[in-house]
CSV table of C-alpha atoms and ligand atoms in Angstrom, one decimal:
chain,number,residue,atom,x,y,z
I,850,MET,CA,131.2,123.1,81.9
I,851,ALA,CA,128.7,122.5,85.0
I,852,GLU,CA,128.6,118.8,86.5
I,853,MET,CA,125.2,117.3,85.1
I,854,ARG,CA,122.9,116.7,88.8
I,855,LYS,CA,121.6,113.2,88.9
I,856,PRO,CA,117.8,113.0,87.4
I,857,PRO,CA,115.2,113.6,90.3
I,858,THR,CA,114.7,110.5,92.1
I,859,ALA,CA,112.0,109.7,95.1
I,860,PRO,CA,112.5,111.3,97.8
I,861,ARG,CA,113.9,108.6,101.0
I,862,HIS,CA,111.7,109.6,103.1
I,863,VAL,CA,107.9,110.9,103.4
I,864,ALA,CA,106.3,112.0,106.3
I,865,ILE,CA,102.7,112.2,106.7
I,866,ILE,CA,100.1,114.7,108.0
I,867,MET,CA,97.3,112.7,107.6
I,868,ASP,CA,94.2,115.7,108.2
I,869,GLY,CA,90.8,115.5,107.3
I,870,ASN,CA,89.2,112.4,108.7
I,871,GLY,CA,87.2,114.7,110.5
I,872,ARG,CA,85.8,116.5,107.0
I,873,TRP,CA,85.6,113.3,105.5
I,874,ALA,CA,83.2,112.1,108.0
I,875,ALA,CA,81.0,115.3,108.5
I,876,ALA,CA,80.5,115.0,104.7
I,877,ARG,CA,78.7,111.9,104.6
I,878,GLY,CA,76.9,112.4,108.6
I,879,ARG,CA,78.9,110.2,110.0
I,880,PRO,CA,81.0,110.3,113.6
I,881,ARG,CA,84.5,111.6,113.0
I,882,ALA,CA,85.8,108.2,114.1
I,883,PHE,CA,84.5,106.4,110.7
I,884,GLY,CA,86.6,109.4,109.3
I,885,HIS,CA,89.9,108.1,111.1
I,886,ARG,CA,88.9,104.4,110.9
I,887,GLN,CA,88.7,105.3,107.0
I,888,GLY,CA,92.1,107.0,107.6
I,889,VAL,CA,93.6,103.6,109.0
I,890,GLU,CA,92.3,101.8,105.0
I,891,ALA,CA,94.3,105.1,104.2
I,892,LEU,CA,97.3,104.7,105.5
I,893,ARG,CA,97.4,100.8,104.6
I,894,LYS,CA,97.7,101.7,100.8
I,895,THR,CA,99.7,104.9,101.4
I,896,VAL,CA,102.4,102.3,103.2
I,897,ARG,CA,101.8,99.8,99.9
I,898,ALA,CA,102.3,102.7,97.2
I,899,ALA,CA,105.7,104.2,99.2
I,900,GLY,CA,107.2,100.7,98.8
I,901,ASP,CA,106.1,100.7,95.3
I,902,LEU,CA,107.2,104.2,94.4
I,903,GLY,CA,110.8,103.5,95.6
I,904,VAL,CA,110.5,105.4,99.4
I,905,GLU,CA,112.1,104.1,101.8
I,906,GLN,CA,110.6,105.5,104.6
I,907,LEU,CA,107.1,107.1,106.1
I,908,THR,CA,106.4,108.7,109.2
I,909,VAL,CA,103.0,109.5,109.8
I,910,PHE,CA,101.4,111.8,112.6
I,911,SER,CA,98.5,110.0,113.7
I,912,PHE,CA,98.1,111.8,117.3
I,913,SER,CA,99.8,114.7,118.6
I,914,THR,CA,100.1,116.1,122.0
I,915,GLU,CA,97.6,118.5,121.8
I,916,ASN,CA,94.6,115.8,120.4
I,917,TRP,CA,94.4,115.1,123.9
I,918,ARG,CA,92.1,118.4,123.6
I,919,ARG,CA,89.4,116.5,121.7
I,920,PRO,CA,86.7,115.1,123.2
I,921,ALA,CA,87.5,111.4,125.2
I,922,GLU,CA,85.2,109.2,122.6
I,923,GLU,CA,87.4,110.4,120.0
I,924,VAL,CA,90.6,110.0,121.7
I,925,ASP,CA,89.5,106.9,122.9
I,926,ALA,CA,88.9,105.8,119.3
I,927,LEU,CA,92.5,107.0,118.0
I,928,PHE,CA,94.1,105.0,120.6
I,929,GLU,CA,92.0,101.9,119.8
I,930,LEU,CA,92.5,102.4,116.0
I,931,LEU,CA,96.8,102.1,116.6
I,932,ARG,CA,96.0,98.9,119.1
I,933,MET,CA,94.0,97.7,115.7
I,934,TYR,CA,96.1,98.4,113.3
I,935,VAL,CA,99.4,97.5,114.8
I,936,THR,CA,97.4,94.2,115.9
I,937,ALA,CA,95.9,93.5,112.4
I,938,ASP,CA,98.7,94.3,110.3
I,939,LEU,CA,101.9,93.1,112.5
I,940,ASP,CA,102.2,89.7,110.9
I,941,LYS,CA,101.7,90.9,107.1
I,942,LEU,CA,104.4,93.8,107.9
I,943,ALA,CA,106.9,92.2,109.6
I,944,SER,CA,106.7,89.4,106.8
I,945,GLU,CA,107.3,91.8,104.0
I,946,GLY,CA,110.8,93.2,106.0
I,947,VAL,CA,109.0,96.4,107.4
I,948,ASN,CA,110.3,98.1,110.0
I,949,ILE,CA,107.8,99.7,112.5
I,950,GLN,CA,108.8,102.6,115.1
I,951,ALA,CA,106.7,104.8,117.2
I,952,ILE,CA,107.8,108.3,118.1
I,953,GLY,CA,106.2,110.2,120.6
I,954,ARG,CA,106.2,110.5,124.6
I,955,ARG,CA,105.5,107.3,126.1
I,956,ASP,CA,103.8,108.2,129.1
I,957,GLY,CA,99.7,108.4,129.2
I,958,LEU,CA,99.7,105.8,126.6
I,959,GLY,CA,98.6,102.6,128.7
I,960,ARG,CA,100.4,99.4,129.3
I,961,ASP,CA,98.5,97.3,126.7
I,962,LEU,CA,99.0,99.9,124.3
I,963,LEU,CA,102.6,100.2,125.1
I,964,GLU,CA,102.9,96.3,124.8
I,965,ILE,CA,101.6,96.3,121.6
I,966,ILE,CA,104.0,98.8,120.4
I,967,GLU,CA,107.1,97.7,121.8
I,968,ARG,CA,106.2,94.2,120.8
I,969,ALA,CA,105.7,95.5,117.1
I,970,GLU,CA,109.2,97.4,117.2
I,971,GLU,CA,111.2,94.3,119.2
I,972,ARG,CA,109.8,92.2,116.2
I,973,THR,CA,110.6,94.3,113.6
I,974,ARG,CA,113.8,95.7,114.6
I,975,ASP,CA,116.3,93.9,111.6
I,976,ASN,CA,113.8,94.4,108.9
I,977,ASP,CA,115.1,96.9,106.4
I,978,GLN,CA,112.9,97.1,103.1
I,979,PHE,CA,110.9,99.6,104.5
I,980,LYS,CA,110.6,101.9,107.3
I,981,LEU,CA,107.3,102.9,109.0
I,982,VAL,CA,107.7,105.6,111.8
I,983,ILE,CA,104.1,106.0,113.7
I,984,ALA,CA,104.3,109.7,115.5
I,985,PHE,CA,101.6,108.6,118.4
I,986,ASN,CA,101.6,111.6,121.1
I,987,TYR,CA,104.1,113.0,119.7
I,988,GLY,CA,104.4,117.1,119.6
I,989,GLY,CA,107.8,118.3,117.8
I,990,ARG,CA,108.4,121.2,121.0
I,991,ASP,CA,107.7,118.4,123.1
I,992,GLU,CA,110.0,116.1,121.4
I,993,LEU,CA,112.9,118.7,121.3
I,994,VAL,CA,112.2,119.2,125.2
I,995,ARG,CA,112.4,115.7,126.3
I,996,ALA,CA,116.0,115.5,124.1
I,997,ALA,CA,117.2,118.7,125.7
I,998,GLN,CA,117.1,116.9,129.1
I,999,ARG,CA,118.6,113.6,127.7
I,1000,ALA,CA,121.3,115.1,126.2
I,1001,ALA,CA,121.5,117.3,130.0
I,1002,GLU,CA,121.4,114.2,131.7
I,1003,ALA,CA,124.5,112.2,129.4
I,1004,HIS,CA,126.3,115.6,129.6
I,1005,ASP,CA,126.0,116.0,133.5
I,1006,GLY,CA,124.1,119.5,133.1
I,1007,ASP,CA,127.0,120.4,130.6
I,1008,LEU,CA,126.0,121.1,127.6
I,1009,SER,CA,128.9,123.8,126.2
I,1010,GLY,CA,130.0,120.9,123.4
I,1011,LEU,CA,126.8,119.7,122.4
I,1012,ASP,CA,126.6,120.6,118.2
I,1013,GLU,CA,124.2,119.7,116.2
I,1014,ALA,CA,125.0,116.2,115.7
I,1015,GLY,CA,125.4,115.5,118.7
I,1016,PHE,CA,122.1,116.6,120.0
I,1017,GLU,CA,120.0,115.0,117.2
I,1018,ARG,CA,120.9,111.3,119.2
I,1019,PHE,CA,119.0,112.4,121.5
I,1020,LEU,CA,115.9,113.1,119.3
I,1021,ASP,CA,112.9,110.6,119.4
I,1022,THR,CA,114.1,110.2,115.6
I,1023,LYS,CA,117.5,109.1,116.0
I,1024,GLY,CA,118.9,106.5,113.3
I,1025,SER,CA,116.4,108.5,110.7
I,1026,PRO,CA,116.9,110.5,107.7
I,1027,ASP,CA,115.5,114.1,107.9
I,1028,PRO,CA,112.2,113.8,105.8
I,1029,ASP,CA,113.0,115.0,102.1
I,1030,LEU,CA,109.3,115.4,101.2
I,1031,VAL,CA,106.3,116.6,103.9
I,1032,ILE,CA,102.9,116.2,102.8
I,1033,ARG,CA,99.9,117.7,104.6
I,1034,THR,CA,96.1,116.8,103.0
I,1035,SER,CA,92.9,118.4,103.6
I,1036,GLY,CA,93.9,122.1,102.0
I,1037,GLU,CA,95.5,123.3,105.6
I,1038,HIS,CA,98.9,124.6,105.5
I,1039,ARG,CA,100.8,124.3,109.2
I,1040,ILE,CA,103.3,122.5,110.1
I,1041,SER,CA,101.4,121.7,113.5
I,1042,ASN,CA,104.2,120.8,115.9
I,1043,PHE,CA,105.1,117.8,113.6
I,1044,LEU,CA,109.6,117.1,112.7
I,1045,LEU,CA,110.3,120.7,113.7
I,1046,TRP,CA,113.7,119.8,114.0
I,1047,GLN,CA,113.6,117.1,111.4
I,1048,ALA,CA,111.8,119.6,108.7
I,1049,ALA,CA,113.8,122.2,108.4
I,1050,TYR,CA,114.8,121.5,104.8
I,1051,SER,CA,111.9,119.8,103.9
I,1052,GLU,CA,110.3,120.0,100.6
I,1053,PHE,CA,106.6,120.7,101.4
I,1054,VAL,CA,103.3,119.8,99.8
I,1055,PHE,CA,100.0,120.7,100.3
I,1056,MET,CA,96.9,118.7,98.6
I,1057,ASP,CA,93.5,119.3,99.0
I,1058,VAL,CA,92.4,115.6,99.2
I,1059,LEU,CA,91.0,114.9,102.8
I,1060,TRP,CA,93.4,112.1,104.0
I,1061,PRO,CA,90.8,109.3,103.5
I,1062,ASP,CA,90.5,110.1,99.9
I,1063,PHE,CA,94.6,109.8,99.8
I,1064,ASP,CA,95.6,107.0,97.6
I,1065,GLU,CA,98.8,105.6,95.0
I,1066,ALA,CA,97.5,108.1,92.8
I,1067,SER,CA,97.6,111.6,95.5
I,1068,LEU,CA,101.5,109.9,96.6
I,1069,LYS,CA,102.2,110.0,92.6
I,1070,MET,CA,101.4,113.7,92.2
I,1071,ALA,CA,103.0,114.8,95.3
I,1072,ILE,CA,106.3,112.7,94.6
I,1073,GLU,CA,106.2,114.1,91.0
I,1074,GLU,CA,105.9,118.0,92.7
I,1075,TYR,CA,108.6,117.2,94.7
I,1076,ALA,CA,110.8,115.9,91.5
I,1077,MET,CA,109.6,119.4,89.9
I,1078,ARG,CA,111.1,121.3,92.7
I,1079,GLU,CA,114.6,119.3,93.0
I,1080,ARG,CA,115.2,119.9,88.8
I,1081,ARG,CA,113.9,123.7,89.5
I,1082,TYR,CA,116.8,123.8,92.2
I,1083,GLY,CA,119.7,121.9,89.5
I,1084,GLY,CA,118.9,124.3,87.0
I,1085,VAL,CA,120.2,127.2,88.7
I,1086,ASP,CA,123.7,127.0,89.4
I,1087,GLY,CA,124.7,125.4,86.0
L,2016,LIG,C1,93.4,114.7,111.4
L,2016,LIG,O1,92.5,114.9,111.1
L,2016,LIG,C2,93.9,113.0,112.1
L,2016,LIG,C3,94.2,113.0,112.7
L,2016,LIG,C4,94.1,113.6,113.9
L,2016,LIG,C5,94.3,111.5,113.1
L,2016,LIG,C6,94.9,110.8,112.1
L,2016,LIG,C7,94.8,109.4,112.4
L,2016,LIG,C8,94.6,108.4,111.1
L,2016,LIG,C9,95.0,109.0,109.8
L,2016,LIG,C10,93.9,107.0,111.7
L,2016,LIG,C11,94.3,106.5,113.1
L,2016,LIG,C12,96.2,105.7,112.3
L,2016,LIG,C13,96.8,105.0,113.6
L,2016,LIG,C14,97.9,104.7,112.8
L,2016,LIG,C15,96.3,105.4,114.7
L,2016,LIG,P1,91.2,115.5,111.4
L,2016,LIG,O2,90.4,115.0,112.6
L,2016,LIG,O3,91.7,116.8,112.3
L,2016,LIG,O4,90.3,115.9,110.4
L,2016,LIG,P2,89.2,117.3,110.2
L,2016,LIG,O5,90.3,118.4,110.6
L,2016,LIG,O6,89.1,117.7,109.3
L,2016,LIG,O7,88.7,117.6,111.3
């Protein structure tokens, strides 16, 4: 008799493309930055909900290498929001055992923001209750190119013996499991240069909700959808 599969569990690692802040603000006749500010509130709710639902890691796409093409005012607002979020929430997150990490290009971020990020990473390094990874100034292709450069440097230019596990050690995400579930909000069905290597086998759930309206119920729905797919997969190999 076929071995019973374990009942579906919560995904260990959820990654989110938090899309739709601009449309949410426009629908209210407000500037795009207003949508991003509300997006931070949704992020706070989601971190809490993820922990409650048994998720161990959340990776969120906060600023892409392509977002530099937006008006300077909006870029500034996104930088300011990251600064504000990490500064305002660090004590609480640290005391709750959250390990904070940032992935993405660090050059071009500015000294003050870099210091805030490094301080948060350093202070929460040994925390193991939950991992929050903020992708900021991040692009999947950019990460792969930087990883290739680091690998070449570490291997004195001879990559002939490099395999997948060996290459992974040079990615920004080294030490993290691949995302089990990738959620994209706002009805768009694209990966947009997010976690290109890491999402190779992830389940994708696309939701119509705009990111500022995302909450615990939305996360639950995405996890239920993920669990259903797992069950279907379990059904074919009996
Ligand atoms: C996409 O919405 C969202 C972003 C480009 C930024 C995501 C940022 C946040 C949720 C808040 C910032 C959080 C931190 C930690 C810095 P969009 O602007 O592309 O929306 P649209 O597609 O409706 O225009």
